[in-house]
C-alpha cells in the first residue's frame, strides 16, 4: 500500500462527487467557473429563488396557493413562510419516483362522500346527542358522575359544535375511541359514545379531506416552481451545494455509469471502500450506484468492494441519510458480512446493561414503545442490526451503571418540552457525585442545546461549578461580560455603562483605563482597541487580554475566557 500510495484516492463522497462534476461540467449543465456555496451564499440562493418565484405568480394565484398551503389560515410574512419551506420542497421534489405520477394527489383510504353533507348541521346534532348521554358514575359514589368523564365530555361538546376536530379526536374519550381502546379512565366506553365519536371522525374526514387535497395540490405546484427557479438561480450565480452536485450526478444519465468516467478522472477505479455508509442518502447512492454496479458485480479476484456501516449510529436523517441502505446494498450485491463483536471502549458491566435493555424478546414489548403505533416495527428494525458483543477490557477494569427514575412533570409537559423536575433531579445527582469525587470531571449529556441553559441554572443554584460546551452563552461569567463591555466601548466610547464596567473591573489594569468619567481617555482607548483588532485580529487581541485576567479568575471563568478567545480566532478565519 505504501509503495502505491500515490494511486490511492481517499476522501469524502462529497469531494469525490465534486471531482466527477468538474470533469463533466458541460454534460451536467453546470455554470462555467461554478463553485460550492457556503452558508451565506446558500441563504442568498434560497432568498433569490423565493423572490423570483413570487414575481412569477399572479397575485390571485399566489393568494390561492398560500391559502391552501396554510389550510385557509392567513400569514402576514409570505416571503419568510416560503423561505422556511423552499429547502424542504426542493428536497421532496428531487426524491419523487420518476416512474410514478400524481405524487401530490393523496388518497385518504376509504372514499369520502361529502357532496350532500351539511357538516355544521351534522356537528350541531352530534354535539346535542353527546350532551344528552348519561355519564358513567363513580365506583365509590354511585350517585355522582365520574369527574374525569364530566370534564372530557364538557370539552368535547363545544369542540364538536365548533368543528375543532383535533380536540375532539386527539384527547379525552375521542382519542381512546380512535385508538380502539375499550375504556377511558377505567370506565367502559359504551356503544353510544363510540358511535358519536366515530361519526365525528367521519365528519372530520368529510371536511378536512378536501382541504388537504387542495393543500397538497398547492404544495406540488409550489414545489415544481421553486425547484425550477432554484436551479435557474444556481446556474446564474454559479453556486451549488454538495447535495445539488450529488443530485445532478445521479440524474437521467448518471455519470457513474459512463464509459469515459475513468478517462476523465485520469485514473483507474478497481476497488471501492465506503466508510460510515449508514449516513449515505438516497441521492448520493443514486449517483454512486452505477460505479458500484461495475465494481461489485463479479470480477472476483480483480476488484473488491467493502462497505463499513453501523445503522444504529446513523445521526444524519435530517439531511437524508438512510441507514437501511447498508442492508439493502448488502443483499443486492450478495456481499459477505462480518460483524465486530468486541468492544474496546466499555467494561463488561456496561455491555451487560446494553444487552439487557435491547433484549430481542423484551424490547418489542416495552410499554414505552407501546405508546406508538410504529413502536414494535421500529424495535424489530433496530434488532435486525443489533449484535450481542463482549467487552475486550479486563475484568479488573470495573464499570458502573445506575438508572435514576425522575419525578413526574406537571400538565402540558410533552416529550419535547423542557422538563424542570427531571433537570433538577439530574443536578442533585451531579452535586452528590461531585461531593464524593471532587477531583473528577462529570459529563452531563443532553439531547438538545435548548436544555443546556436550564441544566446550567440548576447546577449553579446548587453551587456546582459547571461550564456548558454546547448552546450556552458565555455571558454567564463576569470576566467575559467585562471584555464584551470593552468591545462595546471600542464602538461607543461615550457609552457610560461600558466605560464604568471597564474602569471598575480587573480589565482596567489590562488596558490602563481607570476613570470612567475621562472621556478623552475613553476615546483614545477605543481608537487603540480598534487599531489592534484590525492589525492583529480578534483572536490574538482577546488572548492578550485574557492573559492579563487569569490571575483574577477561577478555573471555570478561565475556561469561559478561553472559549471566547476560540470564538475570536473563528471570527478571524
Coordinates of C-alpha atoms in Angstrom, one line a residue:
X1 CA 0.0 0.0 0.0
X2 CA 2.8 2.4 0.9
X3 CA 4.7 2.0 -2.3
X4 CA 1.5 2.6 -4.3
X5 CA 0.0 5.2 -2.1
X6 CA 0.0 7.8 -4.9
X7 CA -2.6 5.7 -6.7
X8 CA -5.0 5.6 -3.8
X9 CA -7.8 8.2 -3.6
X10 CA -9.1 8.8 -0.1
X11 CA -11.8 11.4 0.6
X12 CA -15.4 12.1 1.4
X13 CA -18.2 11.2 -1.0
X14 CA -18.8 14.9 -1.5
X15 CA -15.2 15.6 -2.5
X16 CA -15.3 12.7 -5.0
X17 CA -18.6 13.9 -6.5
X18 CA -17.1 17.4 -6.9
X19 CA -14.1 15.9 -8.8
X20 CA -16.5 14.0 -11.1
X21 CA -18.7 17.1 -11.6
X22 CA -15.7 19.2 -12.6
X23 CA -14.9 16.6 -15.2
X24 CA -18.4 16.6 -16.6
X25 CA -19.4 20.3 -16.1
X26 CA -20.8 20.8 -19.6
X27 CA -22.7 17.5 -19.6
X28 CA -24.3 18.3 -16.3
X29 CA -25.3 21.8 -17.4
X30 CA -23.2 23.5 -14.6
X31 CA -22.4 27.1 -14.9
X32 CA -18.8 28.0 -16.1
X33 CA -16.5 28.6 -13.2
X34 CA -19.0 27.1 -10.7
X35 CA -18.2 26.8 -7.0
X36 CA -19.6 25.2 -3.9
X37 CA -21.8 27.6 -1.9
X38 CA -21.0 28.4 1.7
X39 CA -23.7 29.1 4.2
X40 CA -24.1 32.8 3.3
X41 CA -24.3 32.1 -0.4
X42 CA -26.8 29.3 0.2
X43 CA -29.1 31.7 2.0
X44 CA -28.8 34.1 -0.8
X45 CA -29.6 31.3 -3.3
X46 CA -32.8 30.4 -1.4
X47 CA -33.8 34.1 -0.9
X48 CA -33.4 35.0 -4.6
X49 CA -35.3 31.8 -5.6
X50 CA -38.3 32.7 -3.4
X51 CA -38.3 36.3 -4.7
X52 CA -38.3 35.3 -8.3
X53 CA -40.9 32.6 -7.7
X54 CA -43.2 35.2 -6.1
X55 CA -42.7 37.5 -9.0
X56 CA -43.7 34.8 -11.5
X57 CA -47.1 34.1 -9.9
X58 CA -50.2 36.2 -10.4
X59 CA -51.4 37.8 -7.2
X60 CA -54.7 35.9 -7.2
X61 CA -52.9 32.6 -7.9
X62 CA -50.4 33.2 -5.2
X63 CA -53.1 34.1 -2.7
X64 CA -55.0 30.9 -3.5
X65 CA -51.9 28.7 -3.2
X66 CA -50.9 30.2 0.1
X67 CA -54.4 29.9 1.5
X68 CA -54.5 26.2 0.5
X69 CA -50.9 25.7 1.8
X70 CA -51.8 27.1 5.2
X71 CA -55.3 25.4 5.4
X72 CA -57.2 28.6 4.9
X73 CA -55.3 30.4 7.6
X74 CA -53.6 33.6 6.5
X75 CA -50.0 34.5 7.3
X76 CA -48.6 38.0 7.2
X77 CA -45.0 37.1 6.2
X78 CA -45.4 35.4 2.8
X79 CA -41.7 35.6 1.9
X80 CA -40.4 34.2 5.2
X81 CA -43.0 31.5 5.2
X82 CA -41.9 30.3 1.7
X83 CA -38.2 30.8 2.7
X84 CA -38.7 28.3 5.6
X85 CA -40.3 25.8 3.2
X86 CA -38.2 26.0 0.0
X87 CA -35.4 23.7 1.1
X88 CA -38.0 21.0 2.1
X89 CA -39.9 21.5 -1.2
X90 CA -36.8 21.1 -3.3
X91 CA -35.6 18.1 -1.2
X92 CA -39.0 16.3 -1.7
X93 CA -39.3 17.1 -5.4
X94 CA -35.9 15.6 -6.0
X95 CA -36.8 12.4 -4.1
X96 CA -40.0 11.7 -6.1
X97 CA -40.1 8.5 -8.1
X98 CA -40.0 9.5 -11.8
X99 CA -41.8 6.3 -12.7
X100 CA -44.9 7.3 -10.8
X101 CA -47.5 10.1 -11.4
X102 CA -49.8 12.2 -9.2
X103 CA -47.3 12.5 -6.4
X104 CA -49.2 15.4 -4.9
X105 CA -52.7 13.9 -5.1
X106 CA -53.0 11.8 -1.9
X107 CA -55.6 9.2 -1.2
X108 CA -57.1 9.0 2.3
X109 CA -58.1 5.4 2.4
X110 CA -61.8 4.9 2.4
X111 CA -63.7 7.2 0.0
X112 CA -65.3 10.3 1.5
X113 CA -68.8 11.2 0.2
X114 CA -69.3 14.8 1.0
X115 CA -71.4 16.4 -1.7
X116 CA -74.7 16.3 0.2
X117 CA -73.5 16.6 3.8
X118 CA -74.0 19.9 5.8
X119 CA -71.1 19.4 8.2
X120 CA -72.1 22.2 10.6
X121 CA -75.7 21.0 10.9
X122 CA -74.5 17.4 11.5
X123 CA -71.9 18.6 14.0
X124 CA -74.6 20.5 16.0
X125 CA -76.8 17.5 16.1
X126 CA -73.9 15.3 17.2
X127 CA -72.9 17.7 20.0
X128 CA -76.5 17.7 21.2
X129 CA -76.6 13.8 21.2
X130 CA -73.3 13.7 23.2
X131 CA -74.5 16.2 25.7
X132 CA -77.7 14.2 26.3
X133 CA -75.9 10.9 27.0
X134 CA -75.7 9.8 30.7
X135 CA -72.1 10.0 32.1
X136 CA -70.7 6.9 33.9
X137 CA -70.9 7.1 37.7
X138 CA -68.1 6.8 40.3
X139 CA -67.5 3.4 41.9
X140 CA -67.2 4.9 45.4
X141 CA -70.1 7.3 45.0
X142 CA -72.6 5.6 42.6
X143 CA -74.9 8.6 42.6
X144 CA -72.2 11.0 41.3
X145 CA -70.9 11.2 37.7
X146 CA -67.2 10.4 37.2
X147 CA -65.3 13.7 37.3
X148 CA -62.8 12.8 34.5
X149 CA -65.7 11.9 32.2
X150 CA -67.6 15.1 33.0
X151 CA -64.5 17.2 32.2
X152 CA -63.9 15.3 28.9
X153 CA -67.5 15.4 27.7
X154 CA -67.8 19.1 28.6
X155 CA -64.7 19.8 26.5
X156 CA -65.8 17.6 23.6
X157 CA -69.4 19.1 23.2
X158 CA -68.3 22.6 22.2
X159 CA -65.3 21.2 20.2
X160 CA -67.7 19.1 18.0
X161 CA -70.1 22.1 17.6
X162 CA -67.1 24.3 16.7
X163 CA -65.6 21.6 14.3
X164 CA -62.4 21.6 16.3
X165 CA -61.5 18.1 15.2
X166 CA -58.0 17.8 16.7
X167 CA -59.5 18.5 20.1
X168 CA -62.5 16.1 19.5
X169 CA -60.4 13.1 18.4
X170 CA -57.0 13.9 19.9
X171 CA -57.9 14.0 23.5
X172 CA -60.3 12.5 26.1
X173 CA -62.8 9.9 25.1
X174 CA -62.4 10.6 21.4
X175 CA -58.7 9.7 21.5
X176 CA -59.5 6.4 23.1
X177 CA -62.1 5.6 20.5
X178 CA -59.6 6.4 17.8
X179 CA -57.1 4.1 19.4
X180 CA -59.8 1.4 19.7
X181 CA -59.3 1.3 23.5
X182 CA -62.4 -0.1 25.3
X183 CA -62.1 2.2 28.3
X184 CA -61.5 5.8 29.4
X185 CA -60.3 6.4 32.9
X186 CA -61.2 2.8 33.9
X187 CA -64.8 3.2 32.6
X188 CA -66.2 1.3 29.7
X189 CA -66.8 3.3 26.6
X190 CA -70.4 2.3 25.6
X191 CA -71.6 1.8 22.0
X192 CA -73.4 5.2 22.2
X193 CA -70.2 7.1 22.9
X194 CA -68.3 5.1 20.2
X195 CA -71.0 5.8 17.6
X196 CA -70.8 9.6 18.3
X197 CA -67.0 9.8 18.1
X198 CA -66.8 7.6 15.0
X199 CA -69.4 9.8 13.4
X200 CA -67.3 12.8 14.4
X201 CA -64.3 11.1 12.7
X202 CA -66.4 10.8 9.5
X203 CA -67.4 14.4 9.6
X204 CA -63.8 15.4 10.2
X205 CA -62.8 13.4 7.1
X206 CA -65.5 15.0 5.0
X207 CA -64.4 18.5 6.0
X208 CA -60.7 18.0 6.0
X209 CA -60.0 15.7 3.1
X210 CA -60.9 18.4 0.5
X211 CA -58.7 20.9 2.4
X212 CA -55.8 18.5 2.5
X213 CA -56.2 17.7 -1.2
X214 CA -56.1 21.4 -2.0
X215 CA -53.2 21.9 0.3
X216 CA -51.3 19.0 -1.4
X217 CA -52.0 20.3 -4.8
X218 CA -50.7 23.7 -3.8
X219 CA -47.6 22.2 -2.4
X220 CA -47.0 20.3 -5.6
X221 CA -47.4 23.5 -7.7
X222 CA -45.1 25.4 -5.4
X223 CA -42.5 22.6 -5.2
X224 CA -42.3 22.4 -9.0
X225 CA -42.0 26.1 -9.4
X226 CA -39.4 26.5 -6.6
X227 CA -37.2 23.7 -7.8
X228 CA -37.2 25.1 -11.3
X229 CA -36.5 28.7 -10.2
X230 CA -33.9 27.5 -7.6
X231 CA -31.9 25.7 -10.4
X232 CA -32.1 28.8 -12.6
X233 CA -30.7 30.9 -9.8
X234 CA -27.9 28.4 -9.1
X235 CA -26.9 28.5 -12.7
X236 CA -27.0 32.3 -12.8
X237 CA -24.9 32.6 -9.7
X238 CA -22.7 29.6 -10.5
X239 CA -23.1 28.2 -6.9
X240 CA -24.1 24.7 -5.9
X241 CA -24.5 22.8 -2.6
X242 CA -22.9 19.4 -2.1
X243 CA -26.3 17.7 -2.3
X244 CA -27.1 19.5 -5.5
X245 CA -24.0 18.0 -7.1
X246 CA -25.0 14.5 -5.9
X247 CA -28.5 15.0 -7.4
X248 CA -27.1 16.1 -10.8
X249 CA -24.6 13.2 -11.0
X250 CA -27.4 10.7 -10.4
X251 CA -29.8 12.2 -13.0
X252 CA -31.3 10.5 -16.1
X253 CA -27.8 9.8 -17.5
X254 CA -25.7 9.1 -14.4
X255 CA -22.0 9.9 -14.8
X256 CA -21.0 7.0 -12.7
X257 CA -22.0 4.6 -15.5
X258 CA -20.3 6.4 -18.3
X259 CA -17.6 4.6 -20.2
X260 CA -15.2 7.6 -20.2
X261 CA -15.5 8.2 -16.4
X262 CA -12.1 6.8 -15.6
X263 CA -10.5 8.5 -18.6
X264 CA -12.0 11.9 -17.4
X265 CA -10.7 11.3 -13.8
X266 CA -7.3 10.2 -15.2
X267 CA -7.2 7.1 -13.0
X268 CA -8.5 3.5 -13.0
X269 CA -11.1 2.6 -10.3
X270 CA -10.8 -1.0 -9.4
X271 CA -11.7 -1.2 -5.7
X272 CA -14.1 0.8 -3.6
X273 CA -14.2 1.2 0.2
X274 CA -17.2 3.1 1.7
X275 CA -17.0 4.0 5.4
X276 CA -19.8 5.3 7.6
X277 CA -22.2 4.2 4.9
X278 CA -25.2 4.5 7.3
X279 CA -25.0 8.3 6.7
X280 CA -25.4 7.9 2.9
X281 CA -28.5 9.5 1.4
X282 CA -30.6 8.1 -1.5
X283 CA -29.4 10.9 -3.8
X284 CA -25.8 10.1 -3.0
X285 CA -26.3 6.4 -3.6
X286 CA -28.2 7.1 -6.9
X287 CA -25.1 8.9 -8.1
X288 CA -22.7 6.2 -6.8
X289 CA -24.7 3.2 -7.8
X290 CA -23.6 2.9 -11.5
X291 CA -20.0 2.8 -10.4
X292 CA -20.8 0.3 -7.6
X293 CA -22.6 -1.9 -10.1
X294 CA -19.4 -2.1 -12.2
X295 CA -17.1 -2.8 -9.2
X296 CA -19.3 -5.1 -7.1
X297 CA -20.8 -7.3 -9.8
X298 CA -18.4 -10.3 -10.2
X299 CA -14.7 -9.8 -11.2
X300 CA -13.7 -12.0 -8.2
X301 CA -10.0 -11.6 -7.6
X302 CA -9.7 -8.5 -9.7
X303 CA -11.9 -6.0 -7.9
X304 CA -13.0 -5.6 -4.4
X305 CA -15.8 -3.7 -2.5
X306 CA -16.0 -3.1 1.2
X307 CA -18.8 -1.3 3.0
X308 CA -18.4 -0.3 6.6
X309 CA -21.6 0.7 8.4
X310 CA -23.5 0.7 11.7
X311 CA -27.1 1.6 11.0
X312 CA -27.6 2.2 14.8
X313 CA -25.1 5.1 14.6
X314 CA -26.9 7.0 11.9
X315 CA -27.4 10.6 13.0
X316 CA -27.9 12.4 9.7
X317 CA -31.5 11.5 8.9
X318 CA -32.2 15.3 8.9
X319 CA -30.2 15.6 5.7
X320 CA -31.5 12.5 4.0
X321 CA -29.3 9.7 5.4
X322 CA -30.9 6.2 5.0
X323 CA -29.4 3.7 7.4
X324 CA -31.4 0.9 5.8
X325 CA -29.3 1.3 2.6
X326 CA -26.5 -0.7 4.2
X327 CA -28.7 -3.8 4.5
X328 CA -30.2 -3.3 1.1
X329 CA -26.9 -2.9 -0.7
X330 CA -25.5 -5.9 1.1
X331 CA -28.4 -8.0 -0.2
X332 CA -28.4 -6.6 -3.7
X333 CA -24.7 -7.5 -4.3
X334 CA -24.7 -10.6 -2.1
X335 CA -21.8 -9.2 0.0
X336 CA -20.3 -11.3 2.7
X337 CA -21.0 -9.7 6.1
X338 CA -18.7 -9.6 9.1
X339 CA -19.6 -8.1 12.5
X340 CA -17.3 -6.6 15.1
X341 CA -18.2 -8.5 18.3
X342 CA -15.7 -7.0 20.7
X343 CA -16.0 -3.6 22.3
X344 CA -12.7 -1.9 23.3
X345 CA -14.5 1.1 24.7
X346 CA -16.7 -0.2 27.5
X347 CA -16.4 -2.5 30.5
X348 CA -18.4 -5.7 31.0
X349 CA -20.9 -4.0 33.3
X350 CA -21.9 -1.5 30.6
X351 CA -22.0 -4.1 27.9
X352 CA -24.3 -6.3 30.0
X353 CA -26.6 -3.4 30.7
X354 CA -26.9 -2.7 27.0
X355 CA -27.7 -6.3 26.3
X356 CA -30.4 -6.2 29.0
X357 CA -32.1 -3.1 27.5
X358 CA -32.0 -4.4 23.9
X359 CA -33.0 -8.0 24.6
X360 CA -34.7 -9.3 21.5
X361 CA -37.7 -10.6 23.4
X362 CA -38.2 -7.7 25.8
X363 CA -37.6 -4.7 23.6
X364 CA -40.6 -5.0 21.2
X365 CA -42.9 -5.5 24.3
X366 CA -41.5 -2.4 26.1
X367 CA -44.5 -0.5 27.4
X368 CA -43.0 2.9 26.4
X369 CA -42.7 1.7 22.8
X370 CA -46.3 0.5 23.1
X371 CA -47.4 4.2 23.2
X372 CA -46.5 4.5 19.5
X373 CA -48.3 2.8 16.6
X374 CA -44.9 2.1 14.9
X375 CA -43.1 1.2 18.2
X376 CA -42.9 -2.5 17.6
X377 CA -41.8 -2.1 14.0
X378 CA -39.0 0.3 14.9
X379 CA -37.8 -2.1 17.6
X380 CA -37.7 -5.0 15.2
X381 CA -35.8 -3.0 12.6
X382 CA -33.3 -1.9 15.3
X383 CA -32.8 -5.5 16.5
X384 CA -32.1 -6.6 12.9
X385 CA -28.8 -4.7 13.1
X386 CA -28.2 -5.4 16.8
X387 CA -25.3 -7.7 17.5
X388 CA -24.6 -9.0 21.0
X389 CA -21.0 -8.0 21.8
X390 CA -18.5 -8.7 24.6
X391 CA -16.1 -6.4 26.4
X392 CA -12.5 -6.7 25.4
X393 CA -11.4 -4.9 28.6
X394 CA -10.1 -6.9 31.5
X395 CA -12.3 -7.9 34.4
X396 CA -10.3 -5.8 36.9
X397 CA -11.4 -2.6 35.0
X398 CA -14.7 -2.1 36.7
X399 CA -17.6 -0.2 35.1
X400 CA -20.7 1.1 36.7
X401 CA -24.3 1.7 35.5
X402 CA -27.1 3.2 37.5
X403 CA -30.6 4.2 36.4
X404 CA -32.5 7.0 38.2
X405 CA -36.2 7.5 37.9
X406 CA -37.0 11.2 37.6
X407 CA -40.1 12.7 39.3
X408 CA -43.2 13.2 37.1
X409 CA -43.7 16.6 35.4
X410 CA -46.9 18.7 35.5
X411 CA -49.6 19.1 32.9
X412 CA -48.6 20.2 29.4
X413 CA -45.0 18.8 29.5
X414 CA -44.7 16.9 26.2
X415 CA -41.8 14.8 25.2
X416 CA -40.0 17.8 23.5
X417 CA -40.8 20.3 26.3
X418 CA -38.3 21.4 28.9
X419 CA -38.7 19.1 31.9
X420 CA -37.7 21.1 35.1
X421 CA -38.3 18.3 37.6
X422 CA -36.0 15.9 35.6
X423 CA -33.3 18.6 35.3
X424 CA -33.5 19.5 39.0
X425 CA -33.1 15.8 39.9
X426 CA -30.2 15.5 37.4
X427 CA -28.4 18.5 39.1
X428 CA -28.9 16.9 42.5
X429 CA -27.3 13.7 41.3
X430 CA -24.4 15.6 39.9
X431 CA -23.9 17.5 43.1
X432 CA -23.9 14.2 45.1
X433 CA -21.3 12.7 42.7
X434 CA -19.2 15.9 42.8
X435 CA -19.2 15.8 46.6
X436 CA -18.0 12.2 46.7
X437 CA -15.4 12.7 43.9
X438 CA -14.4 16.4 43.9
X439 CA -11.3 15.8 41.7
X440 CA -13.2 14.0 38.9
X441 CA -14.9 15.6 35.8
X442 CA -18.6 14.8 35.4
X443 CA -20.2 14.9 32.0
X444 CA -23.9 15.6 31.5
X445 CA -25.2 14.7 28.0
X446 CA -28.4 16.4 26.8
X447 CA -30.5 15.8 23.7
X448 CA -30.6 19.5 22.6
X449 CA -28.9 22.8 23.1
X450 CA -32.2 24.2 24.4
X451 CA -31.8 22.2 27.6
X452 CA -28.3 23.4 28.3
X453 CA -29.1 26.7 29.9
X454 CA -31.7 25.1 32.1
X455 CA -29.4 22.4 33.5
X456 CA -26.7 25.1 34.0
X457 CA -29.1 27.2 36.0
X458 CA -30.0 24.2 38.2
X459 CA -26.3 23.4 38.8
X460 CA -25.4 26.9 39.6
X461 CA -28.3 27.1 42.1
X462 CA -26.7 24.2 43.9
X463 CA -23.3 25.8 43.8
X464 CA -21.9 23.2 41.5
X465 CA -19.1 24.6 39.2
X466 CA -20.0 23.8 35.6
X467 CA -19.5 25.0 32.1
X468 CA -21.7 24.4 29.1
X469 CA -19.9 23.1 26.0
X470 CA -22.8 23.5 23.5
X471 CA -25.5 26.0 23.2
X472 CA -25.0 28.1 26.4
X473 CA -24.0 31.7 26.2
X474 CA -20.5 32.8 27.5
X475 CA -22.1 35.7 29.3
X476 CA -22.7 33.6 32.5
X477 CA -19.3 34.7 33.8
X478 CA -18.3 38.3 34.9
X479 CA -14.9 38.4 33.1
X480 CA -16.5 37.7 29.7
X481 CA -19.0 40.4 30.3
X482 CA -16.2 42.8 31.2
X483 CA -14.4 42.1 27.9
X484 CA -17.7 42.5 26.0
X485 CA -18.1 45.9 27.6
X486 CA -14.5 46.8 26.4
X487 CA -15.5 45.9 22.9
X488 CA -18.7 47.9 23.2
X489 CA -16.6 50.9 24.5
X490 CA -14.4 50.5 21.3
X491 CA -17.5 51.1 19.2
X492 CA -19.2 53.6 21.5
X493 CA -16.6 55.5 23.7
X494 CA -19.4 57.7 25.1
X495 CA -21.3 54.7 26.5
X496 CA -21.1 55.5 30.2
X497 CA -22.2 52.0 31.3
X498 CA -19.5 50.3 29.2
X499 CA -16.9 52.8 30.5
X500 CA -17.9 52.3 34.1
X501 CA -17.8 48.5 33.7
X502 CA -14.3 48.5 32.2
X503 CA -12.9 51.0 34.7
X504 CA -14.2 49.2 37.8
X505 CA -13.3 45.7 36.7
X506 CA -9.8 43.9 36.5
X507 CA -9.9 44.7 32.8
X508 CA -8.9 48.3 33.7
X509 CA -5.5 47.1 34.7
X510 CA -5.0 45.3 31.4
X511 CA -5.9 48.3 29.2
X512 CA -4.9 51.1 31.5
X513 CA -8.3 52.8 31.8
X514 CA -9.1 53.8 35.4
X515 CA -11.5 56.8 35.4
X516 CA -14.8 56.1 33.7
X517 CA -15.6 59.8 33.6
X518 CA -12.4 60.6 31.5
X519 CA -14.0 60.9 28.0
X520 CA -10.7 61.7 26.1
X521 CA -9.1 58.6 27.6
X522 CA -12.1 56.6 26.6
X523 CA -11.8 57.8 23.0
X524 CA -8.1 57.1 22.9
X525 CA -8.7 53.6 24.3
X526 CA -11.5 53.0 21.7
X527 CA -9.1 54.0 18.9
X528 CA -6.3 51.8 20.2
X529 CA -8.6 48.8 20.6
X530 CA -10.0 49.2 17.0
X531 CA -6.5 49.5 15.6
X532 CA -5.4 46.4 17.4
X533 CA -8.4 44.4 16.2
X534 CA -7.8 45.4 12.6
X535 CA -4.0 44.8 12.6
X536 CA -3.7 41.8 15.0
X537 CA -7.2 40.2 14.7
X538 CA -9.8 39.3 17.4
X539 CA -8.1 36.0 18.4
X540 CA -4.7 37.4 19.4
X541 CA -6.2 40.6 20.9
X542 CA -8.6 38.6 23.1
X543 CA -5.8 36.2 24.0
X544 CA -3.6 39.1 25.3
X545 CA -6.4 40.5 27.4
X546 CA -7.2 37.1 28.8
X547 CA -3.6 36.5 29.8
X548 CA -3.8 39.6 31.9
X549 CA -7.0 38.5 33.6
X550 CA -6.3 34.8 34.5
X551 CA -4.9 35.7 38.0
X552 CA -8.3 37.3 38.8
X553 CA -10.4 34.3 37.7
X554 CA -11.3 30.9 39.0
X555 CA -11.0 27.7 36.8
X556 CA -14.5 27.9 35.4
X557 CA -14.1 31.6 34.4
X558 CA -10.7 30.8 32.7
X559 CA -12.5 28.1 30.7
X560 CA -15.1 30.6 29.6
X561 CA -12.5 33.2 28.6
X562 CA -10.6 30.6 26.6
X563 CA -13.9 29.7 24.8
X564 CA -14.2 33.5 24.0
X565 CA -10.7 33.5 22.6
X566 CA -11.6 30.5 20.4
X567 CA -14.6 32.4 19.1
X568 CA -12.3 35.3 18.3
X569 CA -10.0 33.1 16.2
X570 CA -13.0 31.6 14.4
X571 CA -14.2 35.1 13.6
X572 CA -10.8 35.9 12.1
X573 CA -11.0 32.9 9.9

